[in-house]
């Protein structure tokens, strides 16, 4: 009933549209004796599912078969009384050109083989798509299946695309980024539906701070990565777009199951394990099953898959400042030696039913469910004891009902979707946190020095419960009846409820100075109920997007891609927020920001509930071209320019409510080396063990709940982050060594703007940010009256990227039995805030701050892959990754006095700072029945290369005018390795068993 109702509504709703980004198109021209063949019949039939589409050629002999699920198609042509068939494979979102001719000399394409049957010749277009303005690369099903890998996260293969980087964090999480922007600039579209995370920073749901996978790899057929110049149908992103298509059932019942794993004895020890002689127990097991087949032959099919994952990730305690465990106080040593492996479990389910009602009508329904539980690997190890960890439970459900109607010269594609996503970290231990610290090296003899963490145990600080839930309707209309033009028009309307709860810290954190006292803390940081709401921050956002795209094939040489998009989103939690009266009064009674020298107007941050409006200027022109020099798809120059808006993470928009709900307080305990009677008398206490009780801490602030709490306010005219993208490149298809090769060279330039920055709003009595004679460094002006520090959120963070992208590929084919690829990226990446951080405490704003090297980005990156069929049904595969050093952050005291350093990027390590070679070998046994057995071994990091990640980041101490007897002291070890930390994996063997039928 629901499907029928949807079909009826959408038939009436045409022509409006969205997201046909995964469908393929086969187009071309039919000629008879070199003249256009009018009214020739062209039928495309999917050889696996029986899906069939027929069209007639137009007056000039042109035809277009659109909206095809990626796969292999038999093309039947009837012209001049003759019939012929040709098989062609099309990829996700691809437009393949297939010219047909009868009589005379056959038309040929550069990399195609021609088959002559009677007088009709069908020439298959190359798989490599040359005539597109997109900077795009395909990841094939063969590459996903054959290349060695560790995590079964399908996005891990995206780094074989120039301009895209996949990194495995120290917590085992996979992050995907493109260029200078962070992961939140990414969007992934699965079957045309965006998977955007509206709250967290991972870009898409299920990819923030997790070792899990966003989607079962068995359910992914193939995908395309677009790094720049995507068309107008792509929304909510500012860097790369990933467009993936899911697997479907076919006319044959088939299935597969697998298990793969690696254990403690199958991996080389880490450097720390090798030195200590203690190898921490570890385990990585992954398993799954897939099954599909026909419900109605040629018309209706199903596909089901499940994948599970069980990890035990070894985590090693390594106290800060190069302390050894035996140098810690005796009562902490057992906790430090209680090293644990961080457990993780995930279940992933996916199901799909497709129903070709007839040649014109197609229905599809897909469902995905993800559930994971873990002790977050990033919360234990390093300076954190096992007890100090954080557990996390994440869950996600996504449903998609799709209806497609195909007519002679137009196509309508619609989606009705539902999503429900949650993320909920919480402390493993419900107890006060014990933070052992030591004065920073340059401040050992100072009173109230800046402190560095050595070791943490007890209860951790992280408590969150965040998620999104909602429905969307997207619809896409494509018209290709106008000669030379393919026109798309589309819209999306979405209702999504967003909820975010956060208490930081969840447990009070007591800080101890190792040089003063191990039983009396010098300060405590805790949270307590404030003046705002104590429950989650909730909002019911509405999103609307509309676009128009014309792909105009001007002639056989020139193609123009002309698009325009507009997006709009309301967020009542931000727009309807009312600044509490107590905060408004404090702002108006704070002379420091009522001074003429203040660089901002505090009234711009006072919200009445009526003076904030949703951003409405998200117009996004997207223009591209391609020019085929000879009209034969061998040598094509392409380029484009466009603007793309991302969105503001709700975590940012909710901060002014977070900080007023559970307010964070810091109180000080008077003692030697940490005297607080003069500096913070209103928060200076005499230590009493009773303060270890949360109730006693709550009582401290009951009379004045605002004292010392941080206030966060957002600009009333907040904009949406966006990027401007420019590209120019050339693609070539050529023959070499008797095989078809493809190459591409592209220069890409991306400028991103309007990232949110929270900076200090407090000012000095004269209205200045810095004291006299200072131009940078931390500032400590008086607190907001009755409160603590004031932070103001504005649009400020920017990045700049210029990249050279090179690729060379000989695609794998069954006939040749091998394939290779090379992807090289040169990146000149800059940013005006280190790592695009959302906080700045050392500058009043970023208006005059220099752009520096973007952290985490390597200048040079090379990724090479190979797949080779061997005798006896064996397949060998390999993947090599090499990068130059990535930019890291250092603390530079040489340019200023010893108390006031600033952060400065640098590139430590060898010329090749990261190197990893992975290989795989698979053997398949054909039992003579429908059952096939396979065994596979992968060796990750074959040569056990050490990719070091601990480097001395202190440049040294400069001359201090306040103490001229202290000479400048450069750090002779700056940039050198100062620890045993390495990027994983060490050399690891992984075994896989599988059965296919």
Short mmCIF file of N, CA, C and O in Angstrom, two decimals, residues 120 278 346 531 820:
data_model
loop_
_atom_site.label_atom_id
_atom_site.label_comp_id
_atom_site.label_asym_id
_atom_site.label_seq_id
_atom_site.Cartn_x
_atom_site.Cartn_y
_atom_site.Cartn_z
N UNK A 120 25.46 -4.57 -38.93
CA UNK A 120 25.37 -3.70 -37.76
C UNK A 120 26.62 -3.91 -36.90
O UNK A 120 26.95 -5.03 -36.55
N UNK A 278 56.38 -7.64 27.10
CA UNK A 278 54.99 -7.96 27.43
C UNK A 278 54.12 -7.62 26.23
O UNK A 278 53.90 -6.44 25.92
N UNK A 346 30.56 -4.99 16.67
CA UNK A 346 29.64 -4.33 15.75
C UNK A 346 28.82 -5.36 14.99
O UNK A 346 29.33 -6.42 14.61
N UNK A 531 22.07 27.46 34.79
CA UNK A 531 20.86 28.27 34.69
C UNK A 531 20.05 27.91 33.44
O UNK A 531 19.00 28.49 33.20
N UNK A 820 46.57 -2.73 -12.73
CA UNK A 820 47.40 -1.93 -11.82
C UNK A 820 46.87 -0.50 -11.80
O UNK A 820 46.18 -0.06 -12.72
#
